[in-house]
Short mmCIF file of C-alpha atoms in Angstrom, two decimals:
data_model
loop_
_atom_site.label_atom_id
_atom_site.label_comp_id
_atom_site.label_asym_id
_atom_site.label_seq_id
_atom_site.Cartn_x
_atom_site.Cartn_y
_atom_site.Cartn_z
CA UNK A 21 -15.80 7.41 24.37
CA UNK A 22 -13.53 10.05 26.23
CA UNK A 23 -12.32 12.23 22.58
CA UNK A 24 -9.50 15.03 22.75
CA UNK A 25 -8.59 16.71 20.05
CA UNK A 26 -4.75 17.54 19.27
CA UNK A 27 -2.35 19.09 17.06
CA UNK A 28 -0.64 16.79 14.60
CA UNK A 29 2.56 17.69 16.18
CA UNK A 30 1.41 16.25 19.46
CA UNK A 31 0.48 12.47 18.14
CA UNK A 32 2.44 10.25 19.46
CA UNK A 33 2.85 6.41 19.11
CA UNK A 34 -0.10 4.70 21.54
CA UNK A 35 -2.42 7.13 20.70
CA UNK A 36 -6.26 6.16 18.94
CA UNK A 37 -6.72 8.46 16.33
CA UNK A 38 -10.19 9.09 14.36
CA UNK A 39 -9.06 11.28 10.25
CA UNK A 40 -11.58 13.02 9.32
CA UNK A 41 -11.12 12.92 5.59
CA UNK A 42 -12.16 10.95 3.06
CA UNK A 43 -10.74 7.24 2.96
CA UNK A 44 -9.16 7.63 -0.32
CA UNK A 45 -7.26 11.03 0.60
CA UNK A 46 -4.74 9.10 3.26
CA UNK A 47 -2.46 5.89 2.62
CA UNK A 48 -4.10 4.17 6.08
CA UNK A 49 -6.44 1.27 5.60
CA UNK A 50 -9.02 2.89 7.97
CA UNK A 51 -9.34 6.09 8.91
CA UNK A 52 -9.71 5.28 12.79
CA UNK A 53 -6.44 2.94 14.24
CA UNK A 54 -3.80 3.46 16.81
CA UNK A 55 -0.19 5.11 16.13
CA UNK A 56 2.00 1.85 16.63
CA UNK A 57 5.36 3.08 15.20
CA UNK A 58 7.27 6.19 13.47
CA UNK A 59 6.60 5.79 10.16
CA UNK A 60 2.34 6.37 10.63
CA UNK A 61 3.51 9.25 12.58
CA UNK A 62 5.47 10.82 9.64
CA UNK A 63 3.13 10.16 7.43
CA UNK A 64 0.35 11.45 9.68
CA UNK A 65 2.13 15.06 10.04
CA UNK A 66 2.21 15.37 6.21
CA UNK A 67 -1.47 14.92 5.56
CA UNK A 68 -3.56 18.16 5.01
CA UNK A 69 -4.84 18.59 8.69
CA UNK A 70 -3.96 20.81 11.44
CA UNK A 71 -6.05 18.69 14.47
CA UNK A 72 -6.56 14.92 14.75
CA UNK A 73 -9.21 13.78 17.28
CA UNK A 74 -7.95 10.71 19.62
CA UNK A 75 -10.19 8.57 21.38
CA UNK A 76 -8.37 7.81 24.87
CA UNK A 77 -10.34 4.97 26.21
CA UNK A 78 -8.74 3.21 23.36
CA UNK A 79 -4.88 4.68 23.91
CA UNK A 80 -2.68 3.64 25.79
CA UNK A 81 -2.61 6.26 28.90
CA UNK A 82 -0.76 9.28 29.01
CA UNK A 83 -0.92 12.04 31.52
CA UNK A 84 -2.39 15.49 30.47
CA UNK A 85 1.10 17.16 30.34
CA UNK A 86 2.33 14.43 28.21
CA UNK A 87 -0.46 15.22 26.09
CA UNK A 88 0.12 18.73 25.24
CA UNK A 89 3.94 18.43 24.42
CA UNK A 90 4.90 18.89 20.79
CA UNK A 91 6.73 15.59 20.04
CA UNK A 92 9.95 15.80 17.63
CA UNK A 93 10.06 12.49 15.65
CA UNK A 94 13.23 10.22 16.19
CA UNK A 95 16.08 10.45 13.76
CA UNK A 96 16.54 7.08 11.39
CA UNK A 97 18.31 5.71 8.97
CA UNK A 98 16.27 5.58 6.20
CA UNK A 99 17.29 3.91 2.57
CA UNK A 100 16.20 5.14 -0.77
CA UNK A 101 13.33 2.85 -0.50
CA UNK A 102 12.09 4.34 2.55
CA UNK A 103 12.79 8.04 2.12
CA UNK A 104 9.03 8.51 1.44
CA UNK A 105 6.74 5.86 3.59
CA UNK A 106 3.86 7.54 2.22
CA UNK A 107 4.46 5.94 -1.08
CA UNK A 108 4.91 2.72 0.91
CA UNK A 109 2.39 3.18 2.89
CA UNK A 110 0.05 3.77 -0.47
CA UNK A 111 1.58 0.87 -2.51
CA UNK A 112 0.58 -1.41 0.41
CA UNK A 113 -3.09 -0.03 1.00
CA UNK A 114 -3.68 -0.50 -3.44
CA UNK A 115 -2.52 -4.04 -3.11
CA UNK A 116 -4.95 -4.05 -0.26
CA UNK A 117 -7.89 -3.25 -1.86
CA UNK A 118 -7.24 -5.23 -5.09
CA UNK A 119 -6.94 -8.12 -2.88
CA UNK A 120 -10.36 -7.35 -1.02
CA UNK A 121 -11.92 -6.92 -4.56
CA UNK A 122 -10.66 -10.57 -5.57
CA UNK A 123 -12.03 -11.56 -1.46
CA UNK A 124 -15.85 -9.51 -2.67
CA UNK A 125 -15.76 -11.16 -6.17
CA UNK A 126 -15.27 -14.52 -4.47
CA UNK A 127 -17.84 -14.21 -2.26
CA UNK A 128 -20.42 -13.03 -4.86
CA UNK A 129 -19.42 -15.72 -6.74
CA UNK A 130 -20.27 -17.95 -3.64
CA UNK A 131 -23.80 -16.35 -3.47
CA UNK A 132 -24.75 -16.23 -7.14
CA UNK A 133 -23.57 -20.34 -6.86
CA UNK A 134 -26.46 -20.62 -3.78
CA UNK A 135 -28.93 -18.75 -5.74
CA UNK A 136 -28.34 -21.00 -8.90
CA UNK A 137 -29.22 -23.71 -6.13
CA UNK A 138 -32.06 -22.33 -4.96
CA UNK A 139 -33.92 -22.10 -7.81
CA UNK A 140 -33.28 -25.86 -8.66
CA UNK A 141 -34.61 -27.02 -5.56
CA UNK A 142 -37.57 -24.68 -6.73
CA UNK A 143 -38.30 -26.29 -9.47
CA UNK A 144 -37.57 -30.02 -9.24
CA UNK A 145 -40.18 -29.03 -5.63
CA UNK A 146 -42.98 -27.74 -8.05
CA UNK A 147 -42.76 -31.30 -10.15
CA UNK A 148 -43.33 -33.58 -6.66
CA UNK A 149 -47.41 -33.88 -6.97
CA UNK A 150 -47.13 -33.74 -10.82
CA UNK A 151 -44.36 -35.83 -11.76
CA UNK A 152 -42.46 -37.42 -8.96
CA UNK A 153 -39.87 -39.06 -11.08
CA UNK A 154 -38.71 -36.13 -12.85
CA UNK A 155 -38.14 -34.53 -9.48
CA UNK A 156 -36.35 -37.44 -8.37
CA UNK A 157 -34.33 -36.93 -11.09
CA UNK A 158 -33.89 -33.55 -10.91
CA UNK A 159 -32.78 -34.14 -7.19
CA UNK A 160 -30.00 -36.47 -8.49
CA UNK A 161 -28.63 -34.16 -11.08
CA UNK A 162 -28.78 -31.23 -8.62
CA UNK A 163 -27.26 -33.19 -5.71
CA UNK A 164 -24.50 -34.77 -8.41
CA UNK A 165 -23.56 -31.08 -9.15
CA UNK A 166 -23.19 -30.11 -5.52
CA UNK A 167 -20.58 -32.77 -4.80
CA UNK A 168 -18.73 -32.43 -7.64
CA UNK A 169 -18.03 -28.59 -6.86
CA UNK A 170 -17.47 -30.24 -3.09
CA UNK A 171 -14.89 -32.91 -4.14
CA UNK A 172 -12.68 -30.43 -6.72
CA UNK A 173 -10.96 -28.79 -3.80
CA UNK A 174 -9.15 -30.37 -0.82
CA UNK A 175 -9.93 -26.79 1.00
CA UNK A 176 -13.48 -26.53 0.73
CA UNK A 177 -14.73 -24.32 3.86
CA UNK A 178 -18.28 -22.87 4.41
CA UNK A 179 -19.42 -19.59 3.56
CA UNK A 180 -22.30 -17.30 4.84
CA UNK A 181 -23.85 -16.17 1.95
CA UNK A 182 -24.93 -12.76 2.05
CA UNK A 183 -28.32 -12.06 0.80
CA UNK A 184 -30.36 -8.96 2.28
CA UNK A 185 -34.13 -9.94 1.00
CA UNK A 186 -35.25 -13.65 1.17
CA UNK A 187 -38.41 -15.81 0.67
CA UNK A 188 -39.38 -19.23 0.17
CA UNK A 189 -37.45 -20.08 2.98
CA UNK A 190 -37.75 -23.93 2.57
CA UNK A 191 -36.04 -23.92 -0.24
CA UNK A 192 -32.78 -21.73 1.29
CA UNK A 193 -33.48 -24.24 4.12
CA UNK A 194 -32.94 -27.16 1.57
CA UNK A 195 -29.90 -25.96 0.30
CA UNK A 196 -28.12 -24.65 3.65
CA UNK A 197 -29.01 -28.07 5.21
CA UNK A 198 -27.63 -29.59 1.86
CA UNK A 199 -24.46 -27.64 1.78
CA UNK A 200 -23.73 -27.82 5.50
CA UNK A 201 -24.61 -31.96 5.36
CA UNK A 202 -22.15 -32.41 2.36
CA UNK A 203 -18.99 -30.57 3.51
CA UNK A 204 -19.65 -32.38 7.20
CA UNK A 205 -20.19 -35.53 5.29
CA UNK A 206 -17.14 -34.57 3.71
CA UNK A 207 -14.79 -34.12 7.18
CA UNK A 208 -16.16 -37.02 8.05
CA UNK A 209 -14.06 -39.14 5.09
CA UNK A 210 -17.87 -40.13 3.40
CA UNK A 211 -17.02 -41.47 0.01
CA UNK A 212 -18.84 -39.74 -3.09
CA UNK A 213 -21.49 -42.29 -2.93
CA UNK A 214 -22.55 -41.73 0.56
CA UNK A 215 -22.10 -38.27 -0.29
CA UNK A 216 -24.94 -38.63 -2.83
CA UNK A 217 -27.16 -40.24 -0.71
CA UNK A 218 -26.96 -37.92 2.18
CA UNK A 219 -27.13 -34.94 -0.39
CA UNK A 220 -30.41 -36.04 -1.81
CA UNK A 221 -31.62 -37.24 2.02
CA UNK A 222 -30.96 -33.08 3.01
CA UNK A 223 -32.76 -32.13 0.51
CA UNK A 224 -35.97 -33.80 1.04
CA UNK A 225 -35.39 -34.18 4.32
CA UNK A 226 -38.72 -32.09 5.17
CA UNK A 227 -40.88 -33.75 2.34
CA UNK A 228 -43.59 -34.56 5.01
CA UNK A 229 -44.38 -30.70 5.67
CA UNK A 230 -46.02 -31.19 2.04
CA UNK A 231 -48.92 -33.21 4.81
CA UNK A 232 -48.84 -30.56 7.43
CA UNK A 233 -51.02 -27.90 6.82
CA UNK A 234 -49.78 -23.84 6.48
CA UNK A 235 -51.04 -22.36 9.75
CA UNK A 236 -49.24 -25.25 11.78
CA UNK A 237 -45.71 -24.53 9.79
CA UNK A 238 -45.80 -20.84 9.67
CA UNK A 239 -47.34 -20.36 12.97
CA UNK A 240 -45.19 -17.95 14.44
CA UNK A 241 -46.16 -19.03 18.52
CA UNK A 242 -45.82 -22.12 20.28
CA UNK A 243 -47.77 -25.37 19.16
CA UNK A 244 -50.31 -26.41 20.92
CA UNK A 245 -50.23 -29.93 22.26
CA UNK A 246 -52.22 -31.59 19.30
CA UNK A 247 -50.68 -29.54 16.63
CA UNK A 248 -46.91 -30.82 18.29
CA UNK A 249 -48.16 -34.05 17.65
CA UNK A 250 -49.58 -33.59 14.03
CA UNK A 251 -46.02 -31.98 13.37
CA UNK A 252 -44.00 -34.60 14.73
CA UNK A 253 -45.25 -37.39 12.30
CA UNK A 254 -43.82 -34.92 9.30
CA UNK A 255 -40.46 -37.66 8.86
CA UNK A 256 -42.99 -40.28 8.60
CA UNK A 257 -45.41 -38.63 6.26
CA UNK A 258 -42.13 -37.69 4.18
CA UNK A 259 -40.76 -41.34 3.69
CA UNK A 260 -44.36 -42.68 2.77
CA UNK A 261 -44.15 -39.91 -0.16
CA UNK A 262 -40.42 -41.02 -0.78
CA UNK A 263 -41.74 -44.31 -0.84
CA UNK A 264 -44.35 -43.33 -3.11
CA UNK A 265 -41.96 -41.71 -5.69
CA UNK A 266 -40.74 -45.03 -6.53
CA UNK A 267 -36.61 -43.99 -7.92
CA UNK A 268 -35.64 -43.06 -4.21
CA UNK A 269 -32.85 -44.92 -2.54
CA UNK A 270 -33.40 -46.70 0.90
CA UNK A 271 -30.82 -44.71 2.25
CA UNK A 272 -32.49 -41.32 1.33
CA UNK A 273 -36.02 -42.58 2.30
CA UNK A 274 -34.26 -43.69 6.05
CA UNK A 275 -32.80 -40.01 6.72
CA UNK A 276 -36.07 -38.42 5.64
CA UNK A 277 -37.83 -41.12 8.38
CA UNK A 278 -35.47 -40.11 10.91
CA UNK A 279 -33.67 -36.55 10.71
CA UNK A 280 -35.35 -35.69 14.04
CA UNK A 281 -34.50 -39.10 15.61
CA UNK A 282 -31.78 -38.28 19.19
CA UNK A 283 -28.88 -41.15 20.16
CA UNK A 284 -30.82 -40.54 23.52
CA UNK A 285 -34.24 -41.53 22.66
CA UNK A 286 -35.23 -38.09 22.85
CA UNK A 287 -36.27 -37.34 19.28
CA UNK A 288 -39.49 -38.05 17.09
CA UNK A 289 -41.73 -39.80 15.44
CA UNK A 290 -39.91 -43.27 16.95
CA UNK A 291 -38.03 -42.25 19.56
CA UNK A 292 -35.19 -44.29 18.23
CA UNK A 293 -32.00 -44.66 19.74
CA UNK A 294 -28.28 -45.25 19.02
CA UNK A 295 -28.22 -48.05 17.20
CA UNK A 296 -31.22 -47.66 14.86
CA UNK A 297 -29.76 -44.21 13.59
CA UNK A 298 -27.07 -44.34 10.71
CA UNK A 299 -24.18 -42.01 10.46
CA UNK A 300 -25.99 -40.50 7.87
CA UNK A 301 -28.81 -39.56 9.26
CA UNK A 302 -27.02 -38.65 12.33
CA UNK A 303 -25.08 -36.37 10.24
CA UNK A 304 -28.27 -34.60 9.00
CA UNK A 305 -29.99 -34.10 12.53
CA UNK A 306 -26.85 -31.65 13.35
CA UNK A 307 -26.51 -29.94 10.60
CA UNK A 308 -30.56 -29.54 10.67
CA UNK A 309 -30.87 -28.53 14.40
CA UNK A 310 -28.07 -25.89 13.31
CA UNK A 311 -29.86 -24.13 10.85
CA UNK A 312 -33.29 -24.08 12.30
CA UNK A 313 -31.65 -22.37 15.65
CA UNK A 314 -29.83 -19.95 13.38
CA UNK A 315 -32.98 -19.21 11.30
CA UNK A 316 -35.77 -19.65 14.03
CA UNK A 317 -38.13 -22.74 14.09
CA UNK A 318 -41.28 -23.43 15.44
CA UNK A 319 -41.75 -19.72 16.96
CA UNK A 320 -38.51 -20.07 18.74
CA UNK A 321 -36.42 -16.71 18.31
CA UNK A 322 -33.66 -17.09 15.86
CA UNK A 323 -29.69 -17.37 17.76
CA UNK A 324 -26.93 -16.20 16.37
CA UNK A 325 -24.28 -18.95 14.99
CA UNK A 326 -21.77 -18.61 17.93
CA UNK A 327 -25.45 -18.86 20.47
CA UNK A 328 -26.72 -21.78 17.93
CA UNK A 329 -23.14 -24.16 18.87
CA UNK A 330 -22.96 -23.10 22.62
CA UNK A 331 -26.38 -24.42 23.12
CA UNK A 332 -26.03 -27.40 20.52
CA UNK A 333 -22.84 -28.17 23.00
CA UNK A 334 -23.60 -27.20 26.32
CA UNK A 335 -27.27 -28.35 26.61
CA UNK A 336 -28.17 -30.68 23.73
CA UNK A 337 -24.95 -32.60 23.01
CA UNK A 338 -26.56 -36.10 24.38
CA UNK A 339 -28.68 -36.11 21.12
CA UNK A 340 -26.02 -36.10 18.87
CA UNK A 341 -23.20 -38.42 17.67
CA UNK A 342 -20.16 -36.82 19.73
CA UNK A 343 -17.75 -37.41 16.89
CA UNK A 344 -20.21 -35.86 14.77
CA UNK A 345 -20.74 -32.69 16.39
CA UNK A 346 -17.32 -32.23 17.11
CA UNK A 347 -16.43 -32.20 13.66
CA UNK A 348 -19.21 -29.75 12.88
CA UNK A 349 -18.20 -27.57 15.32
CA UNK A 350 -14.81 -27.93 14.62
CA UNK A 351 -15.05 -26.84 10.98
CA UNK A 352 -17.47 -24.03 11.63
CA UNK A 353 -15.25 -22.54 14.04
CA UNK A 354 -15.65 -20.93 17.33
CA UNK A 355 -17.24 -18.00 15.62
CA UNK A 356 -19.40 -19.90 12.82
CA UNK A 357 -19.87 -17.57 9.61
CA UNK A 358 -22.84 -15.43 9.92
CA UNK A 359 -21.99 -14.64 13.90
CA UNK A 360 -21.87 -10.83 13.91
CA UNK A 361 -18.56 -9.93 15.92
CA UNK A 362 -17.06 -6.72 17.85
CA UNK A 363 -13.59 -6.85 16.99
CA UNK A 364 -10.35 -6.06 19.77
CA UNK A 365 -10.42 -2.30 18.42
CA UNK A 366 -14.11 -2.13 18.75
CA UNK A 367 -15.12 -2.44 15.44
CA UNK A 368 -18.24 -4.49 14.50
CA UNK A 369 -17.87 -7.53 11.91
CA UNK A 370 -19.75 -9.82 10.56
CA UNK A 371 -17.93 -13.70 10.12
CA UNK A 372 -17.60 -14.36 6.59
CA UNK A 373 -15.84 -17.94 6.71
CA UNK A 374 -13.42 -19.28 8.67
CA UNK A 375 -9.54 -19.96 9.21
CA UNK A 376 -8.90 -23.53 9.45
CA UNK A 377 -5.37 -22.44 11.00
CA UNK A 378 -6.85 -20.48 13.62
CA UNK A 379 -10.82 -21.04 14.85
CA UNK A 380 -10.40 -17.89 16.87
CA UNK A 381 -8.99 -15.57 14.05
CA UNK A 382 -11.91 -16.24 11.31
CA UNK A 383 -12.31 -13.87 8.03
CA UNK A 384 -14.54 -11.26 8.65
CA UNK A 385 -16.86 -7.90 6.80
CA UNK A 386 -16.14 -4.64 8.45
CA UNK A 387 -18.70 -2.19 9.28
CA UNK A 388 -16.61 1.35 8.59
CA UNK A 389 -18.70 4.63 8.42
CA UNK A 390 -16.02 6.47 6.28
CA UNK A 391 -15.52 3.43 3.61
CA UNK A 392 -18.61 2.62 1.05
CA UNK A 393 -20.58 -0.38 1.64
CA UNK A 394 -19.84 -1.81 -1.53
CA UNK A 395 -15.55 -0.98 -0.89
CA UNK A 396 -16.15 -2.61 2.79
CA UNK A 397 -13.47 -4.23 4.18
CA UNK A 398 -13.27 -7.88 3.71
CA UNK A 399 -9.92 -8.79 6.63
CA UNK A 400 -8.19 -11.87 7.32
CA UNK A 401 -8.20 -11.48 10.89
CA UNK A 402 -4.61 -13.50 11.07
CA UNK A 403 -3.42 -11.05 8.89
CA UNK A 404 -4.70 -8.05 10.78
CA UNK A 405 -2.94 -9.58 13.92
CA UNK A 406 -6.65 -8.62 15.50
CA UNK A 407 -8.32 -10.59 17.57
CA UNK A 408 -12.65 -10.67 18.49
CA UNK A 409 -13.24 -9.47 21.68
CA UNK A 410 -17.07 -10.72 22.09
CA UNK A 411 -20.02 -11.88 19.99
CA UNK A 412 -23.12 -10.05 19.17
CA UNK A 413 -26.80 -10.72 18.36
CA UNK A 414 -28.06 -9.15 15.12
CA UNK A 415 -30.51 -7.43 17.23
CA UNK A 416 -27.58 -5.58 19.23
CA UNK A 417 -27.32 -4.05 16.10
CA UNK A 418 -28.48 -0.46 14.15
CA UNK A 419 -30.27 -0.11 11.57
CA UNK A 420 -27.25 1.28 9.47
CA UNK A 421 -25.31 -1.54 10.75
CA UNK A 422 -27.78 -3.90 9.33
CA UNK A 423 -28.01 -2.54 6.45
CA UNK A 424 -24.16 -1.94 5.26
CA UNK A 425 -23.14 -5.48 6.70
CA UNK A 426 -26.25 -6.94 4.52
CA UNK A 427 -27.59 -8.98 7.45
CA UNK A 428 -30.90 -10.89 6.76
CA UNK A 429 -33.00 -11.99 8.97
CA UNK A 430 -32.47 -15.52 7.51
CA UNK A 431 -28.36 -17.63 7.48
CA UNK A 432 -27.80 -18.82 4.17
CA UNK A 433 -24.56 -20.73 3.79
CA UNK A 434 -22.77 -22.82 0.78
CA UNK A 435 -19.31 -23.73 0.64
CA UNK A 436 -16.00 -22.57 -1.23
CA UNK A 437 -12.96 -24.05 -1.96
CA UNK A 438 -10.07 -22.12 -1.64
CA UNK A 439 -9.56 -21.29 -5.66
CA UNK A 440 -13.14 -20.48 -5.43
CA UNK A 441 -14.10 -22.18 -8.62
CA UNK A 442 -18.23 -22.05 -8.07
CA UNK A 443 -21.05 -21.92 -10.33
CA UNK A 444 -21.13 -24.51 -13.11
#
């Protein structure tokens, strides 16, 4: 960063300027931006500060002489209304942060929803071994709940769920491939029925890892031959304890047989093709292969979202059901939520959800050093008229960066419709 410092009488429009005050003693939303017309530069002159640093690598360019000149602010008409833009300026920045209050309460209402979820799967898990039918039945009640919320709003999008510390990982597993399955399922005009049945087939999806032993699932390097085998018979072990259950529908049983199952022949235990895989199930191998790139599986090291659907695209698309992946893709965006961004103006971001009206303009948390963590910006990135110039991997990252953007080293998503009415 090439920084000069000037007098306040020498801004001038197309200059980067860093305040150094506190965010709440100026009108501006941030306290870094550039000077883009004449009322920012009255209002800059009239704060209490002599010098304002600039950082020129982000100005537009202007020679040294043009820098030193005193610049004399052009004469305008200005109406009642305008005669103090400060006031303007202020009204506009309140309404600002009540609306990112409304954006923060939304999206803990989004995560406390998940959480709620969580636990359920949790539970009805514990009762498997002990009473299979009551889990069953929990499943159904759970799953009912989860489409309901689904089906009450035409605008349901997905949400990355923000959630610093996590454990018991199959169960966040359960519920992002739940979530993810039912608002795909959704796209894809399934009717609440099928919706059901590929609810309850995410969520047991894995039921066979109950039959493959701890140091083979947590093993944190690659399998060994033998123990890739043992591993791959986990769909089959889990539909022989579906089976077993008794009050499990033949459609759930058939996506826990074949969730890992390729259009190509490529998948496991079968090696199944086109034609013996149901939209379904084909519907729960995306959304599964999604979340176990995004959250590491098998000792593989975790991608970011936007990493997670280049390489679902580019190099595994044969597997899939085209229409299928398209749509996923489609409704996660180009920047899926949970894809930590550097914004046009440099800023780093992390995608919250995003804008069905424009993939490339998502909603997005803003890492600010002069704004508190728990104030931190929440932006439409339509609105902002700002645009992301590349995506970043967490591990790009600092450790203060981590920490105010509340990354985890797990995804968790759930969905939200747009009145955000969560958490029955």
């Amino acid at each position: 960063m090439k920084e000069k410092t000037l007098d306040k009488h020498q801004l001038r429009i197309g200059l980067f300027v860093m305040l150094d005050l506190p965010w709440m003693s100026h009108p501006f939303l941030t306290n870094s931006f550039k000077i883009r017309n004449q009322r920012q530069l009255r209002i800059l002159r009239q704060l209490d500060i002599d010098q304002v640093r600039v950082d020129l690598d982000r100005s537009d360019i202007f020679s040294e002489d043009e820098l030193g000149e005193t610049v004399t602010l052009e004469a305008t008409e200005t109406s009642e209304a305008d005669e103090d833009p400060g006031s303007t300026l202020w009204a506009e920045k309140n309404e600002r942060i009540r609306r990112l209050k409304q954006r923060r309460s939304r999206l803990n209402q989004c995560a406390k929803c998940y959480m709620q979820k969580v636990s359920l799967a949790r539970k009805l898990m514990s009762h498997l071994r002990s009473a299979p039918a009551q889990a069953a039945e929990e499943a159904h009640e759970l799953v009912d709940g989860m489409v309901g919320e689904l089906i009450e709003d035409a605008e349901t999008t997905v949400q990355l769920v923000n959630l610093k510390h996590q454990d018991e990982n199959s169960y966040h597993h359960a519920i992002n491939v739940s979530a993810l399955a039912l608002v795909l399922g959704r796209k894809l005009g399934l009717d609440e029925v099928q919706l059901r049945l590929l609810g309850q087939g995410a969520l047991f999806h894995d039921l066979g890892h109950l039959k493959i032993p701890t140091q083979i699932l947590m093993k944190k390097g690659p399998l060994t031959e033998p123990e890739r085998r043992f591993y791959e018979q986990h769909p089959r072990y889990g539909a022989e304890i579906a089976r077993q259950i008794g009050t499990l529908p033949v459609g759930v049983i058939e996506i826990i047989a074949k969730h890992h199952e390729h259009l190509d022949g490529s998948g496991y235990p079968g090696g199944l093709r086109a034609n013996d895989i149901g939209l379904l199930t084909r519907i729960l191998t995306v959304v599964n292969r999604y979340d176990n790139l995004c959250n590491g599986f098998g000792g593989e090291r975790a991608l970011s979202p936007h990493q997670a659907v280049s390489r679902m695209y580019s190099k595994e698309r044969q597997c899939y059901d085209p229409k299928v992946l398209t749509t996923f893709i489609t409704n996660l965006g180009v920047y899926p939520p949970g894809t930590v961004v550097r914004l046009n103006d440099a800023r780093i971001a992390v995608v919250i959800s995003i804008n069905a009206d424009d993939l490339l303009k998502p909603n997005v948390l803003v890492y600010s050093e002069e704004i508190p963590a728990e104030e931190a910006l929440v932006l439409d990135l339509t609105e902002e008229g700002i645009g992301i110039r590349e995506s970043l991997h967490r591990s790009e990252l600092t450790e203060k960066q981590i920490e105010y953007l509340n990354l985890s080293d797990k995804l968790s998503y759930y969905f939200q419709g747009a009145r955000g009415d969560l958490g029955r």
